mmCIF file of C-alpha atoms in Angstrom:
data_model
loop_
_atom_site.group_PDB
_atom_site.id
_atom_site.type_symbol
_atom_site.label_atom_id
_atom_site.label_comp_id
_atom_site.label_asym_id
_atom_site.label_seq_id
_atom_site.Cartn_x
_atom_site.Cartn_y
_atom_site.Cartn_z
ATOM 1 C CA MET A 873 0.208 0.083 0.084
ATOM 2 C CA LYS A 874 1.170 3.387 -0.859
ATOM 3 C CA ARG A 875 1.696 4.633 3.106
ATOM 4 C CA PHE A 876 3.907 7.914 1.752
ATOM 5 C CA TYR A 877 0.421 9.326 -0.311
ATOM 6 C CA LYS A 878 -1.230 9.135 3.090
ATOM 7 C CA THR A 879 0.878 10.714 4.634
ATOM 8 C CA ALA A 880 1.722 13.279 1.862
ATOM 9 C CA ALA A 881 -2.470 13.934 1.319
ATOM 10 C CA LEU A 882 -2.379 14.585 5.533
ATOM 11 C CA LEU A 883 0.305 17.251 4.652
ATOM 12 C CA ALA A 884 -1.762 18.727 1.485
ATOM 13 C CA ALA A 885 -4.908 19.030 3.137
ATOM 14 C CA ALA A 886 -2.944 20.576 6.766
ATOM 15 C CA ALA A 887 -4.565 24.024 5.494
ATOM 16 C CA ALA A 888 -7.711 23.078 5.961
ATOM 17 C CA ALA A 889 -7.691 20.594 8.602
ATOM 18 C CA PHE A 890 -6.243 23.669 10.682
ATOM 19 C CA SER A 891 -9.776 25.504 10.477
ATOM 20 C CA PHE A 892 -11.370 22.876 12.530
ATOM 21 C CA ALA A 893 -8.364 21.283 14.451
ATOM 22 C CA GLY A 894 -9.257 23.189 17.330
ATOM 23 C CA CYS A 895 -12.956 23.695 17.085
ATOM 24 C CA SER A 896 -15.683 21.463 18.955
ATOM 25 C CA GLY A 897 -15.249 17.708 18.004
ATOM 26 C CA SER A 898 -19.554 17.883 16.552
ATOM 27 C CA PRO A 899 -19.185 16.326 13.650
ATOM 28 C CA SER A 900 -20.307 19.358 10.375
ATOM 29 C CA ASP A 901 -22.519 17.880 7.662
ATOM 30 C CA GLY A 902 -20.872 15.510 5.024
ATOM 31 C CA THR A 903 -22.547 17.096 1.998
ATOM 32 C CA ASP A 904 -21.474 20.546 2.174
ATOM 33 C CA GLY A 905 -18.207 20.078 0.940
ATOM 34 C CA ASP A 906 -15.904 20.115 4.383
ATOM 35 C CA THR A 907 -12.860 18.413 3.812
ATOM 36 C CA LYS A 908 -13.488 15.588 6.544
ATOM 37 C CA THR A 909 -9.875 14.273 8.376
ATOM 38 C CA ILE A 910 -10.000 10.751 10.343
ATOM 39 C CA GLY A 911 -7.325 8.694 12.001
ATOM 40 C CA VAL A 912 -6.835 5.284 11.339
ATOM 41 C CA ILE A 913 -5.069 3.542 13.679
ATOM 42 C CA GLN A 914 -3.858 -0.198 12.374
ATOM 43 C CA TYR A 915 -3.027 -2.074 14.733
ATOM 44 C CA ALA A 916 -0.253 -4.618 12.928
ATOM 45 C CA VAL A 917 1.538 -4.783 9.930
ATOM 46 C CA HIS A 918 0.151 -7.962 8.029
ATOM 47 C CA ALA A 919 -2.079 -8.285 5.236
ATOM 48 C CA SER A 920 -5.303 -8.735 5.929
ATOM 49 C CA LEU A 921 -5.350 -5.906 8.374
ATOM 50 C CA ASP A 922 -3.806 -4.234 5.094
ATOM 51 C CA ASN A 923 -6.601 -5.461 3.243
ATOM 52 C CA CYS A 924 -9.505 -3.966 5.516
ATOM 53 C CA TYR A 925 -7.635 -0.350 5.132
ATOM 54 C CA ASP A 926 -7.804 -1.130 1.294
ATOM 55 C CA GLY A 927 -11.509 -1.772 1.689
ATOM 56 C CA LEU A 928 -12.197 0.984 4.167
ATOM 57 C CA VAL A 929 -10.526 3.843 1.741
ATOM 58 C CA GLN A 930 -12.970 2.051 -0.785
ATOM 59 C CA GLY A 931 -16.224 2.192 1.466
ATOM 60 C CA LEU A 932 -15.690 5.334 1.931
ATOM 61 C CA ALA A 933 -14.755 6.418 -1.959
ATOM 62 C CA GLU A 934 -18.381 5.247 -2.531
ATOM 63 C CA ALA A 935 -20.307 6.904 -0.102
ATOM 64 C CA GLY A 936 -18.695 9.762 -1.436
ATOM 65 C CA TYR A 937 -15.254 10.653 0.675
ATOM 66 C CA THR A 938 -12.241 10.374 -1.785
ATOM 67 C CA LEU A 939 -8.830 10.637 -0.238
ATOM 68 C CA GLY A 940 -7.694 13.395 -1.442
ATOM 69 C CA GLU A 941 -10.680 15.260 -2.111
ATOM 70 C CA ASN A 942 -12.632 16.028 0.560
ATOM 71 C CA LEU A 943 -11.137 13.018 3.068
ATOM 72 C CA THR A 944 -7.865 13.218 4.659
ATOM 73 C CA ILE A 945 -6.369 10.368 6.535
ATOM 74 C CA ASP A 946 -3.878 10.701 9.238
ATOM 75 C CA PHE A 947 -2.712 6.416 8.919
ATOM 76 C CA GLN A 948 -0.650 5.290 11.392
ATOM 77 C CA ASN A 949 0.313 1.914 12.541
ATOM 78 C CA ALA A 950 1.155 0.532 15.795
ATOM 79 C CA GLN A 951 3.533 -2.594 15.195
ATOM 80 C CA SER A 952 1.873 -4.945 17.270
ATOM 81 C CA GLN A 953 2.477 -2.710 20.565
ATOM 82 C CA THR A 954 -0.505 -1.438 22.479
ATOM 83 C CA THR A 955 1.326 0.970 24.059
ATOM 84 C CA THR A 956 2.054 2.481 20.803
ATOM 85 C CA ALA A 957 -1.554 2.523 19.878
ATOM 86 C CA ASP A 958 -2.751 3.714 23.361
ATOM 87 C CA GLN A 959 -0.205 7.484 22.220
ATOM 88 C CA LEU A 960 -1.427 7.250 18.698
ATOM 89 C CA ALA A 961 -5.104 7.725 19.717
ATOM 90 C CA GLN A 962 -4.382 10.123 22.436
ATOM 91 C CA ASN A 963 -2.606 12.041 19.672
ATOM 92 C CA MET A 964 -5.200 12.041 17.270
ATOM 93 C CA ALA A 965 -8.204 12.466 20.221
ATOM 94 C CA ALA A 966 -5.915 15.591 20.953
ATOM 95 C CA LYS A 967 -6.101 16.864 17.216
ATOM 96 C CA ASN A 968 -9.759 16.796 17.682
ATOM 97 C CA TYR A 969 -10.129 14.727 14.266
ATOM 98 C CA ASP A 970 -13.724 14.015 12.833
ATOM 99 C CA MET A 971 -13.674 10.480 13.678
ATOM 100 C CA ILE A 972 -10.801 7.357 14.986
ATOM 101 C CA ILE A 973 -10.756 4.268 13.104
ATOM 102 C CA GLY A 974 -9.581 1.514 14.650
ATOM 103 C CA ILE A 975 -7.997 -1.438 12.610
ATOM 104 C CA ALA A 976 -8.183 -4.530 14.879
ATOM 105 C CA THR A 977 -9.346 -5.032 18.871
ATOM 106 C CA PRO A 978 -6.382 -3.906 20.023
ATOM 107 C CA ALA A 979 -6.271 -0.639 17.865
ATOM 108 C CA ALA A 980 -10.092 -0.027 18.313
ATOM 109 C CA MET A 981 -9.692 -0.126 22.525
ATOM 110 C CA SER A 982 -7.074 2.233 22.454
ATOM 111 C CA ALA A 983 -9.510 4.397 19.950
ATOM 112 C CA TYR A 984 -11.886 3.768 22.063
ATOM 113 C CA ALA A 985 -10.273 4.907 25.547
ATOM 114 C CA ALA A 986 -8.910 8.082 24.048
ATOM 115 C CA ALA A 987 -12.448 9.390 22.693
ATOM 116 C CA ARG A 988 -14.575 7.600 25.198
ATOM 117 C CA ASP A 989 -15.174 11.086 26.967
ATOM 118 C CA THR A 990 -15.115 13.542 24.141
ATOM 119 C CA GLU A 991 -17.038 13.961 21.057
ATOM 120 C CA ILE A 992 -15.192 12.350 18.747
ATOM 121 C CA PRO A 993 -16.939 8.860 16.680
ATOM 122 C CA VAL A 994 -15.522 5.814 16.813
ATOM 123 C CA VAL A 995 -15.358 3.213 14.378
ATOM 124 C CA PHE A 996 -13.639 -0.458 14.373
ATOM 125 C CA CYS A 997 -13.134 -2.410 12.053
ATOM 126 C CA ALA A 998 -12.443 -7.047 12.429
ATOM 127 C CA VAL A 999 -13.465 -7.243 16.077
ATOM 128 C CA SER A 1000 -14.333 -10.131 16.268
ATOM 129 C CA ASP A 1001 -16.092 -9.618 20.021
ATOM 130 C CA PRO A 1002 -16.860 -5.622 20.163
ATOM 131 C CA VAL A 1003 -19.783 -6.235 23.332
ATOM 132 C CA SER A 1004 -16.689 -8.928 25.090
ATOM 133 C CA ALA A 1005 -14.089 -6.169 24.094
ATOM 134 C CA GLY A 1006 -16.113 -3.447 26.342
ATOM 135 C CA LEU A 1007 -16.279 -1.352 23.124
ATOM 136 C CA VAL A 1008 -20.604 -1.456 22.764
ATOM 137 C CA SER A 1009 -23.130 -2.197 25.028
ATOM 138 C CA SER A 1010 -24.851 -5.360 22.197
ATOM 139 C CA LEU A 1011 -24.540 -5.149 18.502
ATOM 140 C CA ASP A 1012 -28.352 -3.552 17.578
ATOM 141 C CA ALA A 1013 -28.050 -0.972 20.014
ATOM 142 C CA PRO A 1014 -23.620 -0.059 20.726
ATOM 143 C CA GLY A 1015 -24.570 3.313 22.888
ATOM 144 C CA GLY A 1016 -21.847 5.531 23.444
ATOM 145 C CA ASN A 1017 -19.840 7.372 20.691
ATOM 146 C CA CYS A 1018 -18.581 4.030 19.137
ATOM 147 C CA THR A 1019 -19.955 1.150 16.758
ATOM 148 C CA GLY A 1020 -18.288 -0.203 13.356
ATOM 149 C CA THR A 1021 -17.460 -4.201 12.114
ATOM 150 C CA SER A 1022 -17.470 -7.273 13.290
ATOM 151 C CA ASP A 1023 -15.747 -10.356 11.819
ATOM 152 C CA LEU A 1024 -17.153 -13.485 13.284
ATOM 153 C CA LEU A 1025 -15.227 -16.146 11.833
ATOM 154 C CA ASN A 1026 -17.131 -19.465 10.882
ATOM 155 C CA LEU A 1027 -15.571 -21.595 12.854
ATOM 156 C CA GLU A 1028 -18.333 -24.317 12.049
ATOM 157 C CA ALA A 1029 -17.269 -24.454 8.581
ATOM 158 C CA GLN A 1030 -13.854 -24.443 9.401
ATOM 159 C CA LEU A 1031 -14.297 -27.839 11.507
ATOM 160 C CA ARG A 1032 -16.503 -29.094 8.408
ATOM 161 C CA LEU A 1033 -13.027 -28.604 6.280
ATOM 162 C CA ILE A 1034 -10.639 -29.892 8.889
ATOM 163 C CA ARG A 1035 -12.548 -33.617 9.138
ATOM 164 C CA ALA A 1036 -12.469 -33.659 5.602
ATOM 165 C CA VAL A 1037 -9.329 -32.746 4.925
ATOM 166 C CA GLN A 1038 -7.767 -34.883 7.580
ATOM 167 C CA PRO A 1039 -11.095 -37.879 8.483
ATOM 168 C CA GLU A 1040 -8.797 -39.400 11.265
ATOM 169 C CA ALA A 1041 -7.687 -36.481 13.024
ATOM 170 C CA LYS A 1042 -8.340 -36.228 16.663
ATOM 171 C CA THR A 1043 -7.019 -32.872 17.777
ATOM 172 C CA ILE A 1044 -6.210 -29.413 17.142
ATOM 173 C CA GLY A 1045 -4.052 -27.016 18.383
ATOM 174 C CA ILE A 1046 -5.379 -23.473 18.696
ATOM 175 C CA LEU A 1047 -2.394 -20.686 19.568
ATOM 176 C CA TYR A 1048 -3.858 -17.867 21.097
ATOM 177 C CA THR A 1049 -3.038 -14.504 23.211
ATOM 178 C CA THR A 1050 -4.781 -14.556 26.175
ATOM 179 C CA ASN A 1051 -5.671 -11.316 26.624
ATOM 180 C CA GLU A 1052 -6.734 -10.694 22.652
ATOM 181 C CA ALA A 1053 -10.493 -10.376 23.628
ATOM 182 C CA ASN A 1054 -11.829 -11.612 20.023
ATOM 183 C CA SER A 1055 -9.036 -14.701 20.434
ATOM 184 C CA VAL A 1056 -11.070 -15.755 23.856
ATOM 185 C CA SER A 1057 -14.574 -15.457 22.156
ATOM 186 C CA HIS A 1058 -13.489 -17.437 19.355
ATOM 187 C CA LEU A 1059 -11.638 -20.038 21.253
ATOM 188 C CA LYS A 1060 -14.247 -20.346 23.798
ATOM 189 C CA GLU A 1061 -16.953 -20.965 21.089
ATOM 190 C CA ILE A 1062 -14.480 -23.173 19.064
ATOM 191 C CA LYS A 1063 -14.116 -25.569 22.637
ATOM 192 C CA GLU A 1064 -18.051 -25.801 22.588
ATOM 193 C CA ILE A 1065 -18.792 -26.931 19.263
ATOM 194 C CA ALA A 1066 -15.753 -29.113 18.292
ATOM 195 C CA PRO A 1067 -17.011 -32.081 20.315
ATOM 196 C CA GLU A 1068 -19.993 -32.251 17.563
ATOM 197 C CA TYR A 1069 -17.408 -32.505 14.757
ATOM 198 C CA GLY A 1070 -14.880 -35.386 16.615
ATOM 199 C CA PHE A 1071 -12.479 -33.106 17.832
ATOM 200 C CA GLU A 1072 -10.333 -32.250 20.991
ATOM 201 C CA ILE A 1073 -8.909 -28.194 21.038
ATOM 202 C CA VAL A 1074 -5.458 -28.541 22.550
ATOM 203 C CA GLU A 1075 -5.004 -24.559 23.665
ATOM 204 C CA GLN A 1076 -1.649 -22.588 24.015
ATOM 205 C CA GLY A 1077 -1.737 -19.756 25.282
ATOM 206 C CA VAL A 1078 0.643 -16.805 24.576
ATOM 207 C CA GLN A 1079 1.360 -13.054 26.433
ATOM 208 C CA SER A 1080 3.249 -11.711 23.323
ATOM 209 C CA GLY A 1081 4.767 -12.303 19.944
ATOM 210 C CA ALA A 1082 7.801 -13.567 21.613
ATOM 211 C CA ASP A 1083 6.296 -16.592 23.579
ATOM 212 C CA VAL A 1084 5.227 -17.609 19.778
ATOM 213 C CA PRO A 1085 8.588 -20.276 19.085
ATOM 214 C CA GLN A 1086 8.308 -21.933 22.012
ATOM 215 C CA ALA A 1087 4.447 -22.212 22.151
ATOM 216 C CA ALA A 1088 3.935 -23.574 18.876
ATOM 217 C CA ALA A 1089 6.734 -26.033 18.951
ATOM 218 C CA SER A 1090 5.260 -27.690 22.347
ATOM 219 C CA LEU A 1091 1.441 -26.730 20.539
ATOM 220 C CA ALA A 1092 2.826 -28.935 17.010
ATOM 221 C CA ALA A 1093 4.466 -31.401 19.142
ATOM 222 C CA LYS A 1094 0.679 -32.902 20.276
ATOM 223 C CA VAL A 1095 -1.881 -32.430 17.632
ATOM 224 C CA ASP A 1096 -2.590 -33.568 14.709
ATOM 225 C CA CYS A 1097 -2.889 -29.801 13.340
ATOM 226 C CA ILE A 1098 -2.773 -26.287 14.573
ATOM 227 C CA ASN A 1099 -6.026 -24.039 13.918
ATOM 228 C CA ASN A 1100 -5.362 -20.008 13.403
ATOM 229 C CA PHE A 1101 -7.799 -17.975 14.411
ATOM 230 C CA THR A 1102 -7.096 -13.683 13.841
ATOM 231 C CA ASP A 1103 -5.240 -13.518 16.775
ATOM 232 C CA ASN A 1104 -2.639 -10.503 15.794
ATOM 233 C CA ASN A 1105 0.441 -11.948 17.775
ATOM 234 C CA VAL A 1106 -0.360 -15.192 15.978
ATOM 235 C CA VAL A 1107 -0.703 -14.076 12.449
ATOM 236 C CA ASP A 1108 2.670 -11.774 13.043
ATOM 237 C CA ASN A 1109 4.349 -14.733 13.381
ATOM 238 C CA LEU A 1110 2.870 -16.986 10.725
ATOM 239 C CA SER A 1111 6.228 -18.062 9.600
ATOM 240 C CA VAL A 1112 7.306 -19.375 12.611
ATOM 241 C CA VAL A 1113 4.045 -21.386 13.613
ATOM 242 C CA LEU A 1114 4.605 -23.533 9.977
ATOM 243 C CA ALA A 1115 8.185 -23.696 10.690
ATOM 244 C CA MET A 1116 7.334 -25.322 13.858
ATOM 245 C CA ALA A 1117 4.024 -27.173 12.471
ATOM 246 C CA GLU A 1118 6.311 -28.312 9.223
ATOM 247 C CA GLU A 1119 8.944 -29.766 11.278
ATOM 248 C CA ALA A 1120 6.209 -31.973 13.085
ATOM 249 C CA GLY A 1121 4.453 -32.736 10.102
ATOM 250 C CA ILE A 1122 1.078 -31.542 10.340
ATOM 251 C CA PRO A 1123 -0.521 -29.141 8.185
ATOM 252 C CA VAL A 1124 -1.830 -25.627 9.914
ATOM 253 C CA TYR A 1125 -5.298 -23.885 8.827
ATOM 254 C CA GLY A 1126 -5.594 -20.365 8.445
ATOM 255 C CA SER A 1127 -8.765 -18.410 8.531
ATOM 256 C CA GLU A 1128 -8.223 -16.177 5.776
ATOM 257 C CA ILE A 1129 -6.715 -16.129 2.211
ATOM 258 C CA GLU A 1130 -3.550 -14.175 2.454
ATOM 259 C CA GLN A 1131 -3.270 -16.873 5.569
ATOM 260 C CA VAL A 1132 -3.662 -19.655 3.026
ATOM 261 C CA ARG A 1133 -1.662 -17.911 0.414
ATOM 262 C CA LYS A 1134 1.841 -17.855 3.277
ATOM 263 C CA GLY A 1135 1.512 -21.540 3.893
ATOM 264 C CA CYS A 1136 -1.808 -22.251 5.299
ATOM 265 C CA ILE A 1137 -3.022 -25.687 3.855
ATOM 266 C CA ALA A 1138 -6.774 -24.365 3.528
ATOM 267 C CA SER A 1139 -9.181 -21.914 4.863
ATOM 268 C CA GLU A 1140 -12.641 -21.138 5.751
ATOM 269 C CA SER A 1141 -11.944 -17.590 4.263
ATOM 270 C CA LEU A 1142 -13.585 -14.510 5.052
ATOM 271 C CA ASP A 1143 -12.806 -11.211 2.525
ATOM 272 C CA TYR A 1144 -11.585 -8.717 4.886
ATOM 273 C CA VAL A 1145 -11.517 -6.068 1.921
ATOM 274 C CA ALA A 1146 -14.931 -6.336 1.648
ATOM 275 C CA LEU A 1147 -15.292 -5.837 5.640
ATOM 276 C CA GLY A 1148 -13.325 -2.553 5.364
ATOM 277 C CA LYS A 1149 -15.847 -1.562 2.850
ATOM 278 C CA GLU A 1150 -18.737 -2.124 5.052
ATOM 279 C CA THR A 1151 -16.553 -0.182 7.831
ATOM 280 C CA GLY A 1152 -16.415 2.599 5.532
ATOM 281 C CA ARG A 1153 -19.612 2.685 4.520
ATOM 282 C CA LEU A 1154 -21.039 2.867 8.089
ATOM 283 C CA ALA A 1155 -17.996 5.691 8.862
ATOM 284 C CA ALA A 1156 -19.643 8.048 5.934
ATOM 285 C CA GLU A 1157 -22.821 7.391 7.560
ATOM 286 C CA ILE A 1158 -21.546 9.051 11.120
ATOM 287 C CA LEU A 1159 -19.447 11.558 9.015
ATOM 288 C CA ASN A 1160 -22.811 12.305 7.594
ATOM 289 C CA GLY A 1161 -24.905 13.068 10.596
ATOM 290 C CA ALA A 1162 -25.596 9.767 12.164
ATOM 291 C CA GLU A 1163 -25.011 8.886 15.490
ATOM 292 C CA ALA A 1164 -22.520 6.553 16.082
ATOM 293 C CA GLY A 1165 -23.784 4.825 19.170
ATOM 294 C CA GLU A 1166 -27.271 4.439 17.118
ATOM 295 C CA VAL A 1167 -25.539 2.294 13.915
ATOM 296 C CA PRO A 1168 -25.461 -1.082 14.783
ATOM 297 C CA VAL A 1169 -22.504 -3.000 14.155
ATOM 298 C CA SER A 1170 -22.547 -4.842 10.868
ATOM 299 C CA GLN A 1171 -21.152 -8.712 11.334
ATOM 300 C CA VAL A 1172 -19.984 -9.885 8.184
ATOM 301 C CA LYS A 1173 -20.025 -14.096 8.603
ATOM 302 C CA ASP A 1174 -19.974 -15.307 5.289
ATOM 303 C CA SER A 1175 -16.534 -17.204 4.478
ATOM 304 C CA THR A 1176 -15.722 -19.403 0.640
ATOM 305 C CA PRO A 1177 -13.399 -21.589 0.989
ATOM 306 C CA VAL A 1178 -9.407 -21.564 0.503
ATOM 307 C CA VAL A 1179 -6.801 -23.726 -0.583
ATOM 308 C CA ASN A 1180 -3.150 -24.570 -1.318
ATOM 309 C CA PRO A 1181 -2.523 -27.500 -3.594
ATOM 310 C CA ASP A 1182 1.040 -27.091 -3.147
ATOM 311 C CA VAL A 1183 0.334 -27.407 0.641
ATOM 312 C CA PHE A 1184 -1.403 -30.021 -0.086
ATOM 313 C CA GLY A 1185 1.071 -31.932 -2.041
ATOM 314 C CA ALA A 1186 4.225 -31.107 0.519
ATOM 315 C CA MET A 1187 1.785 -33.001 3.202
ATOM 316 C CA GLN A 1188 0.648 -35.559 0.711
ATOM 317 C CA LEU A 1189 -2.509 -34.734 1.889
ATOM 318 C CA THR A 1190 -5.644 -34.699 -1.093
ATOM 319 C CA ILE A 1191 -7.436 -31.958 -1.981
ATOM 320 C CA PRO A 1192 -11.584 -33.400 -0.600
ATOM 321 C CA GLU A 1193 -13.564 -33.617 -3.564
ATOM 322 C CA ALA A 1194 -16.425 -31.685 -1.584
ATOM 323 C CA TYR A 1195 -13.449 -28.738 -1.918
ATOM 324 C CA ALA A 1196 -12.506 -29.947 -5.324
ATOM 325 C CA SER A 1197 -14.001 -25.946 -7.206
ATOM 326 C CA ALA A 1198 -12.342 -24.185 -4.009
ATOM 327 C CA GLU A 1199 -9.999 -20.699 -4.165
ATOM 328 C CA GLN A 1200 -6.612 -21.945 -4.949
ATOM 329 C CA VAL A 1201 -3.708 -19.945 -4.359
ATOM 330 C CA THR A 1202 -0.129 -19.906 -3.964
ATOM 331 C CA GLY A 1203 2.395 -18.250 -2.448
#
């Protein structure tokens, strides 16, 4: 993505931004030709979140807010550091932007904490369980100044896929960050439904990315496969997880297409560009005057199967007939 362009766009619109940066945080009418300035905090550098941002810009443009014309974006990446996300959000709130958008749960939580006592609306993208994360009161009636989009993984479809690929498998390993709300929520759900498909879930928690190598090696040694969620620490260190799994001779299943492209064997994948577009639509609605707390959270649930034929070959596994028409990707 053209990060330098985003920075250039911000500088080019600095004069327009300054005219309202010190004024009330109340949103102005999005139809009056004013340039809107929004801050975007992406929690980590990985492809699914990049896709969210790309979709966000597209969705805003489709709703009438075009980058470089009537929209300025201050894009920042927290580099997987919660303290950095907090600082970025506080800076954006101090500048009184028209909106702050957080991509991924930790970034969204930072944005909400910084803007909660202001009139700045917060929109989140790719937050699996916004209620558990404390961002909204409910999906239908968020309350406060926050709403957004939820990437609800289709775990039943994922378990069906794993069963089809590995008919004899009994154990699925889950590597997750213990303080990442979306991962905890997904873990709870998969543990509840896995027995219906004949699986036992073996979980291994980590506190940070530094814990992933040892945890992945330990987990890979005692399961038939590993299943990834959208856990930021795990996805950031996916190459390490894949290496440990390869050494143990087991496949890793992803949660979206970019993970499969990087070496996961297959996934019931969510479309994160589409998720970003929906986030852009919600953001535009709020920029046009809607109250964030009155806009229901939008859940993206539909998944499509994606397989990596190279990994199937390397693992000496066969793509199941039921998935013969699945999208095929390679690294």
